[in-house]
């Protein structure tokens, strides 16, 4: 059942990096900083309940083909490529390649570096998916109509129940974001708020009934 306790829940933290969320970032998502408190609540709740977190992180080369579509951003090793400090709530293990034996400890975030829009195209995605076997994905991050959309639809195609936390995502263009949410909804993605997300995290985690 969709809301039954014990579903293997994984939080997907999509591209919460300085270049997207900081005003003045190279590919700033307008108003991105306003979702930071909600992002932190979800990520702190996951950490406290020992629910795995998978954080996708753009890690582009200086001549990345994507820069024909978007301004240069999140170039590997730059400050803008770093995760926003408020979104780091525990140890994070950055996995750049398709390292088959990498498995972070229970309290570590999987940091999956990627060069394409979808986290499913990160080199280490399949290793992570096989290790965590998520049944439910709680998705937060930016930007709604690009990488968040790709993650939600891709995870649905993998048979995962997906919930999008609407107050912890942000779009570049409002109308494009609304279209992306409608498309996700048509694919069976559920749209929820932070409080409901924390309830699902508590159900899927090991933190008892204590509030987060």
PDB file of C-alpha atoms in Angstrom, residues 17-197:
ATOM      1  CA  UNK A  17      24.502  23.490  -5.229  1.00  0.00           C
ATOM      2  CA  UNK A  18      25.741  27.050  -4.854  1.00  0.00           C
ATOM      3  CA  UNK A  19      25.514  27.917  -8.560  1.00  0.00           C
ATOM      4  CA  UNK A  20      21.771  27.140  -8.487  1.00  0.00           C
ATOM      5  CA  UNK A  21      20.675  28.290  -5.033  1.00  0.00           C
ATOM      6  CA  UNK A  22      22.834  31.299  -4.216  1.00  0.00           C
ATOM      7  CA  UNK A  23      21.809  34.659  -5.655  1.00  0.00           C
ATOM      8  CA  UNK A  24      24.613  35.485  -8.054  1.00  0.00           C
ATOM      9  CA  UNK A  25      25.261  31.813  -8.782  1.00  0.00           C
ATOM     10  CA  UNK A  26      26.182  30.990 -12.364  1.00  0.00           C
ATOM     11  CA  UNK A  27      22.775  29.400 -13.095  1.00  0.00           C
ATOM     12  CA  UNK A  28      20.746  30.852 -10.226  1.00  0.00           C
ATOM     13  CA  UNK A  29      17.188  29.548  -9.907  1.00  0.00           C
ATOM     14  CA  UNK A  30      15.105  32.638  -9.067  1.00  0.00           C
ATOM     15  CA  UNK A  31      13.999  32.450  -5.448  1.00  0.00           C
ATOM     16  CA  UNK A  32      16.066  29.320  -4.910  1.00  0.00           C
ATOM     17  CA  UNK A  33      17.267  30.508  -1.527  1.00  0.00           C
ATOM     18  CA  UNK A  34      13.666  30.567  -0.257  1.00  0.00           C
ATOM     19  CA  UNK A  35      13.421  26.754  -0.265  1.00  0.00           C
ATOM     20  CA  UNK A  36      16.599  26.245   1.778  1.00  0.00           C
ATOM     21  CA  UNK A  37      14.777  25.966   5.166  1.00  0.00           C
ATOM     22  CA  UNK A  38      12.419  23.336   3.712  1.00  0.00           C
ATOM     23  CA  UNK A  39      15.334  21.472   2.130  1.00  0.00           C
ATOM     24  CA  UNK A  40      17.133  21.416   5.456  1.00  0.00           C
ATOM     25  CA  UNK A  41      14.057  20.117   7.317  1.00  0.00           C
ATOM     26  CA  UNK A  42      13.672  17.215   4.895  1.00  0.00           C
ATOM     27  CA  UNK A  43      17.380  16.359   4.839  1.00  0.00           C
ATOM     28  CA  UNK A  44      17.734  16.686   8.631  1.00  0.00           C
ATOM     29  CA  UNK A  45      14.662  14.478   9.071  1.00  0.00           C
ATOM     30  CA  UNK A  46      16.172  11.841   6.807  1.00  0.00           C
ATOM     31  CA  UNK A  47      19.486  11.942   8.647  1.00  0.00           C
ATOM     32  CA  UNK A  48      17.816  11.704  12.053  1.00  0.00           C
ATOM     33  CA  UNK A  49      15.707   8.738  10.895  1.00  0.00           C
ATOM     34  CA  UNK A  50      18.598   7.004   9.115  1.00  0.00           C
ATOM     35  CA  UNK A  51      16.777   7.204   5.800  1.00  0.00           C
ATOM     36  CA  UNK A  52      19.313   7.142   2.961  1.00  0.00           C
ATOM     37  CA  UNK A  53      19.938  10.359   1.051  1.00  0.00           C
ATOM     38  CA  UNK A  54      21.134  10.422  -2.544  1.00  0.00           C
ATOM     39  CA  UNK A  55      22.398  13.856  -3.557  1.00  0.00           C
ATOM     40  CA  UNK A  56      22.917  14.468  -7.256  1.00  0.00           C
ATOM     41  CA  UNK A  57      25.594  17.044  -8.026  1.00  0.00           C
ATOM     42  CA  UNK A  58      26.402  18.562 -11.386  1.00  0.00           C
ATOM     43  CA  UNK A  59      30.134  18.237 -12.060  1.00  0.00           C
ATOM     44  CA  UNK A  60      30.808  19.725 -15.473  1.00  0.00           C
ATOM     45  CA  UNK A  61      33.984  20.123 -17.464  1.00  0.00           C
ATOM     46  CA  UNK A  62      34.908  23.610 -18.672  1.00  0.00           C
ATOM     47  CA  UNK A  63      33.929  22.687 -22.245  1.00  0.00           C
ATOM     48  CA  UNK A  64      30.866  20.631 -21.388  1.00  0.00           C
ATOM     49  CA  UNK A  65      28.440  20.213 -24.337  1.00  0.00           C
ATOM     50  CA  UNK A  66      25.598  21.208 -21.990  1.00  0.00           C
ATOM     51  CA  UNK A  67      26.959  24.747 -22.026  1.00  0.00           C
ATOM     52  CA  UNK A  68      25.514  25.159 -25.516  1.00  0.00           C
ATOM     53  CA  UNK A  69      22.099  25.109 -23.807  1.00  0.00           C
ATOM     54  CA  UNK A  70      22.892  26.626 -20.405  1.00  0.00           C
ATOM     55  CA  UNK A  71      25.486  29.136 -19.191  1.00  0.00           C
ATOM     56  CA  UNK A  72      28.607  27.487 -17.737  1.00  0.00           C
ATOM     57  CA  UNK A  73      27.848  26.280 -14.193  1.00  0.00           C
ATOM     58  CA  UNK A  74      28.927  23.772 -11.547  1.00  0.00           C
ATOM     59  CA  UNK A  75      32.334  23.231 -13.112  1.00  0.00           C
ATOM     60  CA  UNK A  76      34.058  20.494 -11.112  1.00  0.00           C
ATOM     61  CA  UNK A  77      36.260  21.908  -8.378  1.00  0.00           C
ATOM     62  CA  UNK A  78      34.779  25.401  -8.344  1.00  0.00           C
ATOM     63  CA  UNK A  79      32.994  27.015  -5.414  1.00  0.00           C
ATOM     64  CA  UNK A  80      29.763  27.113  -7.398  1.00  0.00           C
ATOM     65  CA  UNK A  81      29.854  23.328  -7.781  1.00  0.00           C
ATOM     66  CA  UNK A  82      29.806  22.796  -4.013  1.00  0.00           C
ATOM     67  CA  UNK A  83      26.656  21.766  -2.205  1.00  0.00           C
ATOM     68  CA  UNK A  84      25.073  24.594  -0.269  1.00  0.00           C
ATOM     69  CA  UNK A  85      26.263  24.136   3.311  1.00  0.00           C
ATOM     70  CA  UNK A  86      22.704  24.138   4.695  1.00  0.00           C
ATOM     71  CA  UNK A  87      21.975  21.017   2.625  1.00  0.00           C
ATOM     72  CA  UNK A  88      24.843  19.027   4.144  1.00  0.00           C
ATOM     73  CA  UNK A  89      23.487  17.421   7.325  1.00  0.00           C
ATOM     74  CA  UNK A  90      26.002  14.618   7.803  1.00  0.00           C
ATOM     75  CA  UNK A  91      28.922  12.867   6.125  1.00  0.00           C
ATOM     76  CA  UNK A  92      28.769  12.806   2.345  1.00  0.00           C
ATOM     77  CA  UNK A  93      30.676  10.448   0.082  1.00  0.00           C
ATOM     78  CA  UNK A  94      31.179  11.834  -3.403  1.00  0.00           C
ATOM     79  CA  UNK A  95      31.051   9.178  -6.110  1.00  0.00           C
ATOM     80  CA  UNK A  96      32.185  10.508  -9.460  1.00  0.00           C
ATOM     81  CA  UNK A  97      32.630   7.388 -11.547  1.00  0.00           C
ATOM     82  CA  UNK A  98      30.950   4.019 -11.843  1.00  0.00           C
ATOM     83  CA  UNK A  99      32.863   2.541  -8.915  1.00  0.00           C
ATOM     84  CA  UNK A 100      31.151  -0.845  -8.496  1.00  0.00           C
ATOM     85  CA  UNK A 101      32.145  -1.495  -4.886  1.00  0.00           C
ATOM     86  CA  UNK A 102      31.395   1.897  -3.335  1.00  0.00           C
ATOM     87  CA  UNK A 103      28.731   1.723  -0.655  1.00  0.00           C
ATOM     88  CA  UNK A 104      28.532   4.622   1.805  1.00  0.00           C
ATOM     89  CA  UNK A 105      27.907   3.904   5.470  1.00  0.00           C
ATOM     90  CA  UNK A 106      24.335   4.123   6.756  1.00  0.00           C
ATOM     91  CA  UNK A 107      24.693   7.729   7.919  1.00  0.00           C
ATOM     92  CA  UNK A 108      26.496   8.913   4.779  1.00  0.00           C
ATOM     93  CA  UNK A 109      24.859  10.708   1.880  1.00  0.00           C
ATOM     94  CA  UNK A 110      25.564   9.240  -1.535  1.00  0.00           C
ATOM     95  CA  UNK A 111      26.875  12.196  -3.541  1.00  0.00           C
ATOM     96  CA  UNK A 112      26.393  11.195  -7.185  1.00  0.00           C
ATOM     97  CA  UNK A 113      28.243  13.454  -9.584  1.00  0.00           C
ATOM     98  CA  UNK A 114      26.690  13.806 -13.021  1.00  0.00           C
ATOM     99  CA  UNK A 115      27.157  15.683 -16.274  1.00  0.00           C
ATOM    100  CA  UNK A 116      23.619  15.261 -17.643  1.00  0.00           C
ATOM    101  CA  UNK A 117      20.192  16.398 -16.470  1.00  0.00           C
ATOM    102  CA  UNK A 118      19.006  13.128 -14.964  1.00  0.00           C
ATOM    103  CA  UNK A 119      20.438  11.598 -11.816  1.00  0.00           C
ATOM    104  CA  UNK A 120      19.701   8.272 -13.503  1.00  0.00           C
ATOM    105  CA  UNK A 121      22.525   9.106 -15.919  1.00  0.00           C
ATOM    106  CA  UNK A 122      25.074   9.571 -13.129  1.00  0.00           C
ATOM    107  CA  UNK A 123      27.825   6.948 -13.589  1.00  0.00           C
ATOM    108  CA  UNK A 124      27.216   5.490 -10.116  1.00  0.00           C
ATOM    109  CA  UNK A 125      23.397   5.511 -10.250  1.00  0.00           C
ATOM    110  CA  UNK A 126      22.903   1.811 -10.970  1.00  0.00           C
ATOM    111  CA  UNK A 127      25.282   0.811  -8.155  1.00  0.00           C
ATOM    112  CA  UNK A 128      23.339   3.024  -5.742  1.00  0.00           C
ATOM    113  CA  UNK A 129      19.967   1.743  -6.975  1.00  0.00           C
ATOM    114  CA  UNK A 130      20.986  -1.886  -6.563  1.00  0.00           C
ATOM    115  CA  UNK A 131      22.336  -1.231  -3.058  1.00  0.00           C
ATOM    116  CA  UNK A 132      19.401   0.812  -1.728  1.00  0.00           C
ATOM    117  CA  UNK A 133      16.542  -0.750  -3.752  1.00  0.00           C
ATOM    118  CA  UNK A 134      14.256   2.224  -3.107  1.00  0.00           C
ATOM    119  CA  UNK A 135      10.514   1.593  -3.073  1.00  0.00           C
ATOM    120  CA  UNK A 136       9.619   5.211  -2.349  1.00  0.00           C
ATOM    121  CA  UNK A 137      11.568   8.315  -3.384  1.00  0.00           C
ATOM    122  CA  UNK A 138      11.083  11.659  -1.666  1.00  0.00           C
ATOM    123  CA  UNK A 139      12.396  14.234  -4.159  1.00  0.00           C
ATOM    124  CA  UNK A 140      13.571  17.766  -3.370  1.00  0.00           C
ATOM    125  CA  UNK A 141      15.823  20.278  -5.094  1.00  0.00           C
ATOM    126  CA  UNK A 142      16.167  22.234  -8.338  1.00  0.00           C
ATOM    127  CA  UNK A 143      15.175  22.973 -10.956  1.00  0.00           C
ATOM    128  CA  UNK A 144      11.630  21.655 -11.218  1.00  0.00           C
ATOM    129  CA  UNK A 145      11.346  21.599 -15.016  1.00  0.00           C
ATOM    130  CA  UNK A 146      14.833  20.197 -15.613  1.00  0.00           C
ATOM    131  CA  UNK A 147      16.680  17.885 -13.222  1.00  0.00           C
ATOM    132  CA  UNK A 148      13.829  17.423 -10.712  1.00  0.00           C
ATOM    133  CA  UNK A 149      11.469  16.445 -13.530  1.00  0.00           C
ATOM    134  CA  UNK A 150      14.029  14.045 -14.975  1.00  0.00           C
ATOM    135  CA  UNK A 151      14.589  12.398 -11.587  1.00  0.00           C
ATOM    136  CA  UNK A 152      10.878  12.033 -10.792  1.00  0.00           C
ATOM    137  CA  UNK A 153       9.930  10.603 -14.186  1.00  0.00           C
ATOM    138  CA  UNK A 154      12.998   8.381 -14.367  1.00  0.00           C
ATOM    139  CA  UNK A 155      12.385   6.893 -10.934  1.00  0.00           C
ATOM    140  CA  UNK A 156       8.740   6.265 -11.809  1.00  0.00           C
ATOM    141  CA  UNK A 157       9.914   4.372 -14.898  1.00  0.00           C
ATOM    142  CA  UNK A 158      12.014   2.229 -12.551  1.00  0.00           C
ATOM    143  CA  UNK A 159       8.866   1.316 -10.622  1.00  0.00           C
ATOM    144  CA  UNK A 160       9.543   3.549  -7.622  1.00  0.00           C
ATOM    145  CA  UNK A 161       6.730   5.407  -5.845  1.00  0.00           C
ATOM    146  CA  UNK A 162       7.716   9.080  -6.122  1.00  0.00           C
ATOM    147  CA  UNK A 163       6.640  12.051  -4.019  1.00  0.00           C
ATOM    148  CA  UNK A 164       7.703  15.589  -4.877  1.00  0.00           C
ATOM    149  CA  UNK A 165       7.948  17.992  -1.938  1.00  0.00           C
ATOM    150  CA  UNK A 166       6.406  21.088  -3.492  1.00  0.00           C
ATOM    151  CA  UNK A 167       7.790  23.588  -0.970  1.00  0.00           C
ATOM    152  CA  UNK A 168      11.309  22.148  -1.351  1.00  0.00           C
ATOM    153  CA  UNK A 169      11.560  22.453  -5.146  1.00  0.00           C
ATOM    154  CA  UNK A 170      11.839  25.533  -7.369  1.00  0.00           C
ATOM    155  CA  UNK A 171      11.533  26.165 -11.088  1.00  0.00           C
ATOM    156  CA  UNK A 172      13.443  28.549 -13.343  1.00  0.00           C
ATOM    157  CA  UNK A 173      10.240  29.445 -15.201  1.00  0.00           C
ATOM    158  CA  UNK A 174       6.967  29.253 -13.292  1.00  0.00           C
ATOM    159  CA  UNK A 175       4.823  28.078 -16.197  1.00  0.00           C
ATOM    160  CA  UNK A 176       7.390  25.481 -17.256  1.00  0.00           C
ATOM    161  CA  UNK A 177       7.516  24.288 -13.660  1.00  0.00           C
ATOM    162  CA  UNK A 178       3.737  23.948 -13.555  1.00  0.00           C
ATOM    163  CA  UNK A 179       3.792  21.936 -16.778  1.00  0.00           C
ATOM    164  CA  UNK A 180       6.474  19.675 -15.324  1.00  0.00           C
ATOM    165  CA  UNK A 181       4.392  19.085 -12.187  1.00  0.00           C
ATOM    166  CA  UNK A 182       1.342  18.263 -14.303  1.00  0.00           C
ATOM    167  CA  UNK A 183       3.421  15.812 -16.344  1.00  0.00           C
ATOM    168  CA  UNK A 184       4.777  14.230 -13.183  1.00  0.00           C
ATOM    169  CA  UNK A 185       1.287  13.952 -11.730  1.00  0.00           C
ATOM    170  CA  UNK A 186       0.079  12.213 -14.877  1.00  0.00           C
ATOM    171  CA  UNK A 187       2.914   9.710 -14.402  1.00  0.00           C
ATOM    172  CA  UNK A 188       1.700   8.918 -10.885  1.00  0.00           C
ATOM    173  CA  UNK A 189       4.002  11.220  -8.928  1.00  0.00           C
ATOM    174  CA  UNK A 190       2.396  12.549  -5.727  1.00  0.00           C
ATOM    175  CA  UNK A 191       2.772  16.197  -4.719  1.00  0.00           C
ATOM    176  CA  UNK A 192       3.092  16.774  -0.971  1.00  0.00           C
ATOM    177  CA  UNK A 193       4.340  19.342   1.535  1.00  0.00           C
ATOM    178  CA  UNK A 194       7.240  19.160   3.972  1.00  0.00           C
ATOM    179  CA  UNK A 195       5.153  17.979   6.934  1.00  0.00           C
ATOM    180  CA  UNK A 196       3.776  15.025   4.970  1.00  0.00           C
ATOM    181  CA  UNK A 197       7.260  14.285   3.639  1.00  0.00           C
TER     182      UNK A 197
END
